[in-house]
PDB file of C-alpha atoms in Angstrom:
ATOM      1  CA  UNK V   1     122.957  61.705  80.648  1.00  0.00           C
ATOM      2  CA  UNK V   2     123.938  65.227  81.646  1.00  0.00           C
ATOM      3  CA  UNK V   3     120.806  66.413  81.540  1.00  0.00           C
ATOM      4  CA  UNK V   4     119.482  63.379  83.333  1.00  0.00           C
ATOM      5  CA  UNK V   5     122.056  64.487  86.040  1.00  0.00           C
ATOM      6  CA  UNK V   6     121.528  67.869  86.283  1.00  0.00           C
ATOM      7  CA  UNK V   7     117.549  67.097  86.963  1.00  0.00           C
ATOM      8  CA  UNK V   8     118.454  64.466  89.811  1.00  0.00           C
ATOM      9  CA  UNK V   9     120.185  67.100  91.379  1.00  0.00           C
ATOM     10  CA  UNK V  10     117.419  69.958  91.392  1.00  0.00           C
ATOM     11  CA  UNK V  11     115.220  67.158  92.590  1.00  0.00           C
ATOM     12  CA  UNK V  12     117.326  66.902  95.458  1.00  0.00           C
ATOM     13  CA  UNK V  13     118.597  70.458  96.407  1.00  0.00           C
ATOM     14  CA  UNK V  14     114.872  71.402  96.406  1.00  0.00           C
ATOM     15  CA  UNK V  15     113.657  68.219  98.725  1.00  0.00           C
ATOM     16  CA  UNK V  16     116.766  69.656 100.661  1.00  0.00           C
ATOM     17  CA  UNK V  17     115.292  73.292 100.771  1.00  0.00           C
ATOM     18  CA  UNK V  18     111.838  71.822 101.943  1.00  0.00           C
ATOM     19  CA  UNK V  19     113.097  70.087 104.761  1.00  0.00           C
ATOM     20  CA  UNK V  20     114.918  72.989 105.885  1.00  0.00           C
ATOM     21  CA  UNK V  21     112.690  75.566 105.033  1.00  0.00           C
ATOM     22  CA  UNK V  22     108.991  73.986 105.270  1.00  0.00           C
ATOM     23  CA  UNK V  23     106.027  75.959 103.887  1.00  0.00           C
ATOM     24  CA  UNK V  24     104.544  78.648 106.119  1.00  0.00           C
ATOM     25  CA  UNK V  25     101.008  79.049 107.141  1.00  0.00           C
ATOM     26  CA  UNK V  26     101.169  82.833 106.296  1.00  0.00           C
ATOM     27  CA  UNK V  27      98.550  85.160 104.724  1.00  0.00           C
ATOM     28  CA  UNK V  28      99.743  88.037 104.153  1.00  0.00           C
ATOM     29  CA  UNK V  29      97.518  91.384 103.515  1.00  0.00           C
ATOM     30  CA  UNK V  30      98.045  93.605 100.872  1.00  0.00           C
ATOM     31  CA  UNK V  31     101.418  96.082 100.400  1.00  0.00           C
ATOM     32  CA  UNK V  32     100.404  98.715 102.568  1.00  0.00           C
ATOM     33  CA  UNK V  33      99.972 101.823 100.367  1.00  0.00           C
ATOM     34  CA  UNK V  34     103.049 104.280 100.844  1.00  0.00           C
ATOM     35  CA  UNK V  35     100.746 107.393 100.054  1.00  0.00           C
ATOM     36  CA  UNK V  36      98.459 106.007 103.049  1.00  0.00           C
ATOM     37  CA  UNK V  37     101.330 106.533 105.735  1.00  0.00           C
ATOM     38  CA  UNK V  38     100.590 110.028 107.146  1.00  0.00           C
ATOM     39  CA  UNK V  39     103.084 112.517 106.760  1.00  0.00           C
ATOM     40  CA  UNK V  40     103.297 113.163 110.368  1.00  0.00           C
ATOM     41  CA  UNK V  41     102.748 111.061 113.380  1.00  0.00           C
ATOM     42  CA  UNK V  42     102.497 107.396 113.763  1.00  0.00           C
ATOM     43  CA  UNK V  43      99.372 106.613 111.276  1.00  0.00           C
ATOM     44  CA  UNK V  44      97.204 105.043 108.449  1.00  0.00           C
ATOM     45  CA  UNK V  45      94.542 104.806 106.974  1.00  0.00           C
ATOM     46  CA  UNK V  46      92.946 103.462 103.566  1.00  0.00           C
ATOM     47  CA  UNK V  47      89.407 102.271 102.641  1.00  0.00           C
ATOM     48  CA  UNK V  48      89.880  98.746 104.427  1.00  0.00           C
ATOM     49  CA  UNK V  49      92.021  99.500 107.862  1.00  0.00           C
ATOM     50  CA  UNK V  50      93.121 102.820 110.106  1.00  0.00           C
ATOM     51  CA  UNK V  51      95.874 102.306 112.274  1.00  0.00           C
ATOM     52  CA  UNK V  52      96.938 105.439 115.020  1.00  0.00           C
ATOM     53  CA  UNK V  53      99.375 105.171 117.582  1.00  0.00           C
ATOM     54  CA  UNK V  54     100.407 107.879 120.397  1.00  0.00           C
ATOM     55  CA  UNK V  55     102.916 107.727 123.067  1.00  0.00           C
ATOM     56  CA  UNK V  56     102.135 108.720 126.478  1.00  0.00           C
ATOM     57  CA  UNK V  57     103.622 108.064 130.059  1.00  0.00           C
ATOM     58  CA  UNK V  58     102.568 106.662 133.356  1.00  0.00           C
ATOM     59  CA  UNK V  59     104.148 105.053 137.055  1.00  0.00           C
ATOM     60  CA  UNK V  60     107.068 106.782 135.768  1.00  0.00           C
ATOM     61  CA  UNK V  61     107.018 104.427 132.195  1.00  0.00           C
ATOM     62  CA  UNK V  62     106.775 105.237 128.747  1.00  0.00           C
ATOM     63  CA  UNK V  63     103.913 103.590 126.874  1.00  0.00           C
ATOM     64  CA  UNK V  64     102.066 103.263 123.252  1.00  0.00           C
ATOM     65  CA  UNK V  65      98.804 103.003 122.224  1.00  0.00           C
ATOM     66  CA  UNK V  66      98.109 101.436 118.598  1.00  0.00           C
ATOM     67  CA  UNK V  67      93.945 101.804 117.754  1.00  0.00           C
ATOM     68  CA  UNK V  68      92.908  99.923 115.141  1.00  0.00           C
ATOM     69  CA  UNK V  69      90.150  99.790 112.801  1.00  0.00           C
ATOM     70  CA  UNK V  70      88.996  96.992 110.414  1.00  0.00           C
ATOM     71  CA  UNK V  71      86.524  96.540 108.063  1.00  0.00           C
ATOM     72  CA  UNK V  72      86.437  92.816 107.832  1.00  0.00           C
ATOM     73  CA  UNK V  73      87.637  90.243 111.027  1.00  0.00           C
ATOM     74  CA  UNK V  74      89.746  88.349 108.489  1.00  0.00           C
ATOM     75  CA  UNK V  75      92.555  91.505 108.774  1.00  0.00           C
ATOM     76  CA  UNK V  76      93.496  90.165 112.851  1.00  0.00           C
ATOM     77  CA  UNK V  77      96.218  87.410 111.605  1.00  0.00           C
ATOM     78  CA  UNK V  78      98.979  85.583 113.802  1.00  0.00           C
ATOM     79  CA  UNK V  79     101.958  84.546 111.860  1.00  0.00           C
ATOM     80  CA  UNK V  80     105.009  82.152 113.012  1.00  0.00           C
ATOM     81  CA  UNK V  81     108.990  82.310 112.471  1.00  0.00           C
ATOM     82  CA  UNK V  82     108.754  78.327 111.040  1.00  0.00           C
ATOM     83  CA  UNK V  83     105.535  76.793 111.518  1.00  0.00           C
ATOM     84  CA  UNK V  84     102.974  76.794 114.506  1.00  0.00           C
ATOM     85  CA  UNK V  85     104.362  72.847 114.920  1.00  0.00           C
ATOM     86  CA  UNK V  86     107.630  74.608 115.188  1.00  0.00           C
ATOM     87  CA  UNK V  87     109.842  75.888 117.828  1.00  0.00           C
ATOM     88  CA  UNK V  88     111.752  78.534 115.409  1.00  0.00           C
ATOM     89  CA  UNK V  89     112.221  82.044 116.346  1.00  0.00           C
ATOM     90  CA  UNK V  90     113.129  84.974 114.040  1.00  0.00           C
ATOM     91  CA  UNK V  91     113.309  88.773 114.446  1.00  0.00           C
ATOM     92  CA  UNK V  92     110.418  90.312 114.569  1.00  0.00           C
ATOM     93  CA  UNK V  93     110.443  92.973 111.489  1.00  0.00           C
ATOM     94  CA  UNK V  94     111.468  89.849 109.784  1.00  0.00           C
ATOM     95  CA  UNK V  95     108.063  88.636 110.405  1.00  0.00           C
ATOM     96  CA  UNK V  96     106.412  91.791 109.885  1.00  0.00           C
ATOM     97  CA  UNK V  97     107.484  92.676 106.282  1.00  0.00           C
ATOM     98  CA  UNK V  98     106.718  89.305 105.443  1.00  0.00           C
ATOM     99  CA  UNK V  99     103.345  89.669 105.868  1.00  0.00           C
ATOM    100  CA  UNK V 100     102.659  92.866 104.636  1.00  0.00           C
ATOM    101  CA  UNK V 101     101.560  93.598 108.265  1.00  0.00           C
ATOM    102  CA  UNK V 102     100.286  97.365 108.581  1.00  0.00           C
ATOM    103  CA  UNK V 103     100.779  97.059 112.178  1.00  0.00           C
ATOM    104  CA  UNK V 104     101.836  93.881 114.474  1.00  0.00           C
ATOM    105  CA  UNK V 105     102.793  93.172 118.088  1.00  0.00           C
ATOM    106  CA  UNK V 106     104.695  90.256 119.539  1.00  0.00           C
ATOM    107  CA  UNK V 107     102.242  86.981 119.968  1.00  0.00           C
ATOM    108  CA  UNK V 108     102.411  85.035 122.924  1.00  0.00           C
ATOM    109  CA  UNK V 109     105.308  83.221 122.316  1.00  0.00           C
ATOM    110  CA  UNK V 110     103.945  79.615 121.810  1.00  0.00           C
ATOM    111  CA  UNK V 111     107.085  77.176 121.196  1.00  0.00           C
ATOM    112  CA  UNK V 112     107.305  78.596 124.989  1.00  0.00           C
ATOM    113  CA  UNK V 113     104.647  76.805 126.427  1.00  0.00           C
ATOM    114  CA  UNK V 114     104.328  73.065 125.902  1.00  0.00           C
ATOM    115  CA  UNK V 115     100.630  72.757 126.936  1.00  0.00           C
ATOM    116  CA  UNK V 116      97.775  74.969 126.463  1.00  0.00           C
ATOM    117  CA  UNK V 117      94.604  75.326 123.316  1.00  0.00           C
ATOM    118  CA  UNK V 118      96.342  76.778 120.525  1.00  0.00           C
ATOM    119  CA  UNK V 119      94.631  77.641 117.011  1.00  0.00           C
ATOM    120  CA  UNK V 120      95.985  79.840 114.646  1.00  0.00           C
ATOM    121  CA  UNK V 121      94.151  80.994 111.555  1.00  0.00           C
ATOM    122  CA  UNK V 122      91.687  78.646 112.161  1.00  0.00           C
ATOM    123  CA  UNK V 123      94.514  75.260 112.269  1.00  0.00           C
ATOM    124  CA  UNK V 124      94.069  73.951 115.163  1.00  0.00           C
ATOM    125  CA  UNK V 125      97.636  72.691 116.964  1.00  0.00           C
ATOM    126  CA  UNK V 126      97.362  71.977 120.354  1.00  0.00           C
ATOM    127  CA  UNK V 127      94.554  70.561 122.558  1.00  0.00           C
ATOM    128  CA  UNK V 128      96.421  70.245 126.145  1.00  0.00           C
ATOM    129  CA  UNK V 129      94.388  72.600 128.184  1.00  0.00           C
ATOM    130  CA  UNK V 130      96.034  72.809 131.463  1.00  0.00           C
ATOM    131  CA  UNK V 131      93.824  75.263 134.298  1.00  0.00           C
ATOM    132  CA  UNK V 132      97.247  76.473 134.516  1.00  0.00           C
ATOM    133  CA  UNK V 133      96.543  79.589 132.473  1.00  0.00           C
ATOM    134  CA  UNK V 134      94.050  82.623 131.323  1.00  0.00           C
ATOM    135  CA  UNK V 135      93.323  81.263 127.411  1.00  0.00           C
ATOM    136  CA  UNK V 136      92.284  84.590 124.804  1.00  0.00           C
ATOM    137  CA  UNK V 137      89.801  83.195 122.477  1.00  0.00           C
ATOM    138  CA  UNK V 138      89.335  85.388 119.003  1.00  0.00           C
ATOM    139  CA  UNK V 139      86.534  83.997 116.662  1.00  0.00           C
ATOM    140  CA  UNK V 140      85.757  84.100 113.108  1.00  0.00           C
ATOM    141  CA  UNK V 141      83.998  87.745 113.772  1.00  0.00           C
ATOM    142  CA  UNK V 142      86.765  89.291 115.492  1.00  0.00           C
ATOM    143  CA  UNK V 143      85.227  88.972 118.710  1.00  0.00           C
ATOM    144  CA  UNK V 144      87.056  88.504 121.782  1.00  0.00           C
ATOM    145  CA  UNK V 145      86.405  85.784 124.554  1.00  0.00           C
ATOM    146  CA  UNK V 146      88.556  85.406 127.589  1.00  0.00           C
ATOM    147  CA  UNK V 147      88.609  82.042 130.161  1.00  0.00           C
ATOM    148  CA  UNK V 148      90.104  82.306 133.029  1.00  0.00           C
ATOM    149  CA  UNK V 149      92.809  79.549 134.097  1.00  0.00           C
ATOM    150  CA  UNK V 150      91.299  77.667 131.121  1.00  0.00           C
ATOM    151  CA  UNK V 151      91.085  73.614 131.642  1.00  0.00           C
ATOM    152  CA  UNK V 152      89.584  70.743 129.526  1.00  0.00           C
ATOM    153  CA  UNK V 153      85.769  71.620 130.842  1.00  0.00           C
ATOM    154  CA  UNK V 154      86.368  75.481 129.957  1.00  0.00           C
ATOM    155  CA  UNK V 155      87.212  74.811 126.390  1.00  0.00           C
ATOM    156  CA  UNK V 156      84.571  72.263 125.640  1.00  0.00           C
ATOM    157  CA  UNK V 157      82.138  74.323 127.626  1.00  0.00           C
ATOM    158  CA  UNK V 158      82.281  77.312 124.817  1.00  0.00           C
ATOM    159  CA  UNK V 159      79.734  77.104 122.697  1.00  0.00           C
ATOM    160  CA  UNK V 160      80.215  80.522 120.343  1.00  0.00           C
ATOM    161  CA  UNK V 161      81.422  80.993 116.943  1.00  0.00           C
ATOM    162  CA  UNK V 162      84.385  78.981 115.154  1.00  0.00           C
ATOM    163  CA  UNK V 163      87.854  80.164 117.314  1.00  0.00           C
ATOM    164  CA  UNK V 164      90.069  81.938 114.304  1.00  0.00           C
ATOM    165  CA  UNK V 165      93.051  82.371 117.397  1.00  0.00           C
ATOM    166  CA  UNK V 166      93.793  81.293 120.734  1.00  0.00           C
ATOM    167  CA  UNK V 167      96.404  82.241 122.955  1.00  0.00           C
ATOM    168  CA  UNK V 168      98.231  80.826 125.854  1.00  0.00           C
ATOM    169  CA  UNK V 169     100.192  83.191 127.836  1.00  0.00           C
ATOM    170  CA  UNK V 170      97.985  85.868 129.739  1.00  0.00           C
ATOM    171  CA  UNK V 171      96.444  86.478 132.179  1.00  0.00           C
ATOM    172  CA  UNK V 172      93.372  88.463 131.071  1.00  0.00           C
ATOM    173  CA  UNK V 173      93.644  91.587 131.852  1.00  0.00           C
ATOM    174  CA  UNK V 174      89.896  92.943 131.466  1.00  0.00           C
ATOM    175  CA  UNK V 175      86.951  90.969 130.903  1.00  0.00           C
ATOM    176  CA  UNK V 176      83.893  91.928 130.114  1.00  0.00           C
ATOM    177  CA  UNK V 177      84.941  95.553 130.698  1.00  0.00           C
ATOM    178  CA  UNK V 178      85.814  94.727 134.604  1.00  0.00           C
ATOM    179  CA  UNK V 179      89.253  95.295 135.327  1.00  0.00           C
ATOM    180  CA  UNK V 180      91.174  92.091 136.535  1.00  0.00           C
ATOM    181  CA  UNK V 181      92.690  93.273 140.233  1.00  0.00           C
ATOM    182  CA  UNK V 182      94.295  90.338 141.355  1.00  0.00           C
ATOM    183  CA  UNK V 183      97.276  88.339 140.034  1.00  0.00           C
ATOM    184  CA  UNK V 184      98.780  85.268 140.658  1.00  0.00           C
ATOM    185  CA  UNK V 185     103.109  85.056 139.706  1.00  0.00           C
ATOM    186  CA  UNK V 186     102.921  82.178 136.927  1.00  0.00           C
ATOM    187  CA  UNK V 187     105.657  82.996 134.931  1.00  0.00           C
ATOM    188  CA  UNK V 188     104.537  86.521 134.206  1.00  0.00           C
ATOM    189  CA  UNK V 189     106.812  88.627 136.644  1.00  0.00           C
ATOM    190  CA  UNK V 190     103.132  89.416 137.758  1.00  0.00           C
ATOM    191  CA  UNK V 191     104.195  91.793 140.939  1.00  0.00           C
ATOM    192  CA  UNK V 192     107.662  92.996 139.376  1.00  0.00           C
ATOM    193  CA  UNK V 193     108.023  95.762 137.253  1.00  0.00           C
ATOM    194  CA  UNK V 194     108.628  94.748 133.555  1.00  0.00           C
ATOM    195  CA  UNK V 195     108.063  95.843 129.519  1.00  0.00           C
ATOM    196  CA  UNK V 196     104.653  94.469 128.521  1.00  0.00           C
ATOM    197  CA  UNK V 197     102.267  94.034 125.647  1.00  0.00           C
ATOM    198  CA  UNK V 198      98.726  93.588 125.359  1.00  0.00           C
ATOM    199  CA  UNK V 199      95.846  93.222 122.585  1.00  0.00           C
ATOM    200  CA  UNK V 200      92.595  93.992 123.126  1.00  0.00           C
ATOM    201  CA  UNK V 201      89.028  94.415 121.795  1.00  0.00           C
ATOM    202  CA  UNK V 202      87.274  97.747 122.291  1.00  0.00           C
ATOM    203  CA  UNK V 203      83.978  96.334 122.267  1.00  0.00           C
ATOM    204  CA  UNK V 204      82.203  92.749 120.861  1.00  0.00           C
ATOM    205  CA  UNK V 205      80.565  93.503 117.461  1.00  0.00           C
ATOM    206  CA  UNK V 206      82.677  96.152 116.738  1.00  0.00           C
ATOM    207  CA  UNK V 207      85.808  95.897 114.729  1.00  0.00           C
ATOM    208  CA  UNK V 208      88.060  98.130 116.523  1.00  0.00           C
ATOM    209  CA  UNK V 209      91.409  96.762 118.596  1.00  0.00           C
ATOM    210  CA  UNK V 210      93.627  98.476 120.465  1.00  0.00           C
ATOM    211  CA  UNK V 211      97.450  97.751 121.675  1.00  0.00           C
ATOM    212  CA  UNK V 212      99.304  98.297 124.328  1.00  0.00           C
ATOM    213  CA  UNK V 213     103.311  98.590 124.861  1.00  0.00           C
ATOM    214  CA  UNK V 214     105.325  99.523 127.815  1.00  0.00           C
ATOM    215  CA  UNK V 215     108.865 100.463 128.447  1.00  0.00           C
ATOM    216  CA  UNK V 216     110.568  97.994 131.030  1.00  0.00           C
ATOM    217  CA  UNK V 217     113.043  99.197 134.093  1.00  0.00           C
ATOM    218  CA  UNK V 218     115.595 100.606 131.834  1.00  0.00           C
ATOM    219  CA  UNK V 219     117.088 104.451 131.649  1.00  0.00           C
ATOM    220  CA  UNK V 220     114.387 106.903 132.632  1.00  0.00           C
ATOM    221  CA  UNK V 221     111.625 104.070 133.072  1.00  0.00           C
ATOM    222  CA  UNK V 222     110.654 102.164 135.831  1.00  0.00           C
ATOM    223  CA  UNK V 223     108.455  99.537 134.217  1.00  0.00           C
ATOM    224  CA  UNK V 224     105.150  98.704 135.402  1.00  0.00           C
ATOM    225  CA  UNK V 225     103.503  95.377 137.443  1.00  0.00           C
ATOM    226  CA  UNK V 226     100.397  93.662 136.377  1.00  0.00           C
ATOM    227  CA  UNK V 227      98.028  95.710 138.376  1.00  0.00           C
ATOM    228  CA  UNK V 228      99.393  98.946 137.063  1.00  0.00           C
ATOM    229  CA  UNK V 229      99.187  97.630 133.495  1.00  0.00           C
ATOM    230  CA  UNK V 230      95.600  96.441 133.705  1.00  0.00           C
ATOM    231  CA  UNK V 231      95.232  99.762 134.870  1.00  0.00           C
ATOM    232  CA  UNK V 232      96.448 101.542 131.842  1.00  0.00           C
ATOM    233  CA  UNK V 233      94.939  99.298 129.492  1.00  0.00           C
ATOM    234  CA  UNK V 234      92.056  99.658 130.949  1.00  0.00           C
ATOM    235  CA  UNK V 235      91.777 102.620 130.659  1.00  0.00           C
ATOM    236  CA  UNK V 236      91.847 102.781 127.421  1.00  0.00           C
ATOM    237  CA  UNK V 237      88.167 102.113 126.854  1.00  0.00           C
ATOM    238  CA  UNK V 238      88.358  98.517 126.298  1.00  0.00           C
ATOM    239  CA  UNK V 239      85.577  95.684 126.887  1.00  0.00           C
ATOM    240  CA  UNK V 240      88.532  92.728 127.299  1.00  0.00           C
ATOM    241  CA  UNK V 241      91.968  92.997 127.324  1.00  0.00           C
ATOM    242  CA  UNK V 242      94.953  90.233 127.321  1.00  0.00           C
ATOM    243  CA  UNK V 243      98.086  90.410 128.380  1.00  0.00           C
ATOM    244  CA  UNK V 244     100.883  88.668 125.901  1.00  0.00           C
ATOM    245  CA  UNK V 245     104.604  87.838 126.191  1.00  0.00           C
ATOM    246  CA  UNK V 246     106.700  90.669 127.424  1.00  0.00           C
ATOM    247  CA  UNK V 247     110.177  91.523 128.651  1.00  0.00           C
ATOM    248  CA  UNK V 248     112.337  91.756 125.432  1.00  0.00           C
ATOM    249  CA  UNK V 249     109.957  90.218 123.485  1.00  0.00           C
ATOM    250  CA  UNK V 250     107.623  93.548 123.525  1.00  0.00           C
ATOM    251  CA  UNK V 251     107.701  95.026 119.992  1.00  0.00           C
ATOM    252  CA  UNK V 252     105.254  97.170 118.267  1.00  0.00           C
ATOM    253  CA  UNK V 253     106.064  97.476 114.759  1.00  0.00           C
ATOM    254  CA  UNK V 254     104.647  99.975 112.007  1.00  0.00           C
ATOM    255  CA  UNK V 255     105.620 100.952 108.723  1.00  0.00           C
ATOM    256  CA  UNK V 256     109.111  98.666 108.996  1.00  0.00           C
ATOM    257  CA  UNK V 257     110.051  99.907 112.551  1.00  0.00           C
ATOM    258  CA  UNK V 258     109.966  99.184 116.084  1.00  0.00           C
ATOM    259  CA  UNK V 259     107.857 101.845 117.429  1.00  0.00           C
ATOM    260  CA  UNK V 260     109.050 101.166 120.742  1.00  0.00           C
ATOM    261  CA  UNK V 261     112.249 101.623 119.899  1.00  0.00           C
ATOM    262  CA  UNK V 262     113.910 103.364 122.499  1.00  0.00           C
ATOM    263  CA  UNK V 263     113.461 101.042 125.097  1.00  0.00           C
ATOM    264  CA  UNK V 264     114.277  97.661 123.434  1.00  0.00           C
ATOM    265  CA  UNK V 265     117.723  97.119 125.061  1.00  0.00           C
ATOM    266  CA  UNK V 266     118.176  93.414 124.219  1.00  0.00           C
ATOM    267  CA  UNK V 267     115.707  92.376 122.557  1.00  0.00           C
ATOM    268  CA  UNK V 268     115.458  88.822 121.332  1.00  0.00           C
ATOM    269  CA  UNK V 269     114.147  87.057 118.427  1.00  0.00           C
ATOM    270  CA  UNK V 270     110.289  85.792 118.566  1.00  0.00           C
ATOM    271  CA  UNK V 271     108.383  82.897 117.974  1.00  0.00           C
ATOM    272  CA  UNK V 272     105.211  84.687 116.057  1.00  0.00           C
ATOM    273  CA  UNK V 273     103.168  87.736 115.751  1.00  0.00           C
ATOM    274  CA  UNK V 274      99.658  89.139 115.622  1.00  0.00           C
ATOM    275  CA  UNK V 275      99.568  91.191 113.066  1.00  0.00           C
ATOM    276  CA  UNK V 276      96.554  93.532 110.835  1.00  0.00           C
ATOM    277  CA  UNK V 277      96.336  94.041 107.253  1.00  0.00           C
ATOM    278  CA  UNK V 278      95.236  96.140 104.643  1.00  0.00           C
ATOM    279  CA  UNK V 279      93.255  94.496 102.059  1.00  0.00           C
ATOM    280  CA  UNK V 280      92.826  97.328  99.874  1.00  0.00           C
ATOM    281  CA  UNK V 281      94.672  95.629  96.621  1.00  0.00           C
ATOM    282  CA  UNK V 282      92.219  92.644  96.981  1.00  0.00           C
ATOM    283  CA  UNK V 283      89.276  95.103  96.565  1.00  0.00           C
ATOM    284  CA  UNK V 284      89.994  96.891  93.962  1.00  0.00           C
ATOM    285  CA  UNK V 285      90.536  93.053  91.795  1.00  0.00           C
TER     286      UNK V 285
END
């Protein structure tokens, strides 16, 4: 009878422990290889992914650069805090490390935004297109498609490869290697001076990303506007660029820290993550 007992009541802590803690949609990479990490400078680099960042400065703001290199499109990944149905948030190295991530930057903050197309490693969760909003399209190549104020017509319209990834928040940034000049304020602090990330593709075909951070109006930083940040990321040699969630949201984060870390002030929990993997481990099996 004890036994009996004692089996009812695993059955029911761990129903208890579902409910509360549902099953993720992660897939994490490989453990990044320490001996990969370079000794100096923000890098690294095995037979399956390169990752460099440098810091540099412009309007009077502190930035980063992270370049990226794959060798598969499968090594782009978003993850979530509790679900992409969910409206959790965690902190971000939290996120990180439990992916395995290599590098990852702050996602677009989805829970956010109640409408929009939203897919995430290829599960689609949302179909609410609303014109509203720039949607970043990422297919099953890697490749990176950008429509502006996005409605129903836009989305059916697109006739490429399976979407891997789609995000919400934007606006684009660069498209089609023309720099986006004109903003509209749409919950973006478009024309005020604010920390900001954004992802981009260096060219379609290839496999090389790059990401951008910014400081916001804080200590010896001003911050920078839309228009100045498309500037700087484009810059950068990129074919089409997006702009993600920003304010304290902006993280970079490599090799278990923030690599903005001297301008996050407050910085607040987040609702998911992009995020690039090694996949060395698998290889070698």
């Amino acid at each position: 009878m004890t036994g009996t007992l004692g089996q009812r009541f695993l059955l029911i802590l761990l129903l208890i422990i579902l409910a509360v803690y549902p099953a993720f949609a992660d897939v994490p990479g490989s453990l990044p290889a320490a001996s990969s990490y370079a000794s100096e400078g923000l890098s690294y680099e095995d037979e399956t992914i390169s990752v460099s960042i440098t810091q540099g400065r412009a309007y009077e703001t502190d930035y980063w650069v992270a370049r990226i290199k794959l060798s598969e499109p499968g090594q782009l990944r978003t993850a979530s805090a509790r679900g992409f149905d969910a409206n959790r948030t965690v902190r971000g190295l939290t996120l990180a490390a439990r992916v395995n991530a290599v590098l990852a930057i702050n996602g677009d903050y989805f829970s956010y935004i109640p409408d929009g197309y939203l897919i995430r490693n290829g599960v689609q969760y949302r179909d609410l297109p609303s014109g509203k909003r720039d949607v970043l399209l990422i297919d099953d190549r890697g490749d990176f498609y950008q429509l502006p104020m996005a409605a129903r017509e836009d989305i059916d319209a697109f006739s490429g490869n399976p979407i891997m990834n789609s995000f919400n928040f934007g606006p684009a940034l660069v498209i089609d290697g023309v720099r986006v000049e004109e903003y509209v304020e749409n919950n973006n602090a478009a024309f005020k001076p604010r920390q900001r990330m954004a992802i981009a593709q260096v060219k379609r075909g290839s496999l090389e990303y790059v990401a951008v951070a910014c400081a916001g109006p804080r200590g010896r930083n001003t911050g920078l506007t839309l228009d100045e940040f498309s500037r700087l990321v484009y810059e950068q040699g990129v074919e089409n660029a997006y702009n993600l969630d920003g304010g304290n949201s902006t993280m970079m984060m490599f090799n278990g820290a923030y690599v903005n870390t001297g301008d996050l002030g407050n910085i607040r929990d987040i609702s998911d993550i992009i995020y690039f993997v090694s996949t060395h481990q698998e290889e070698a099996k």
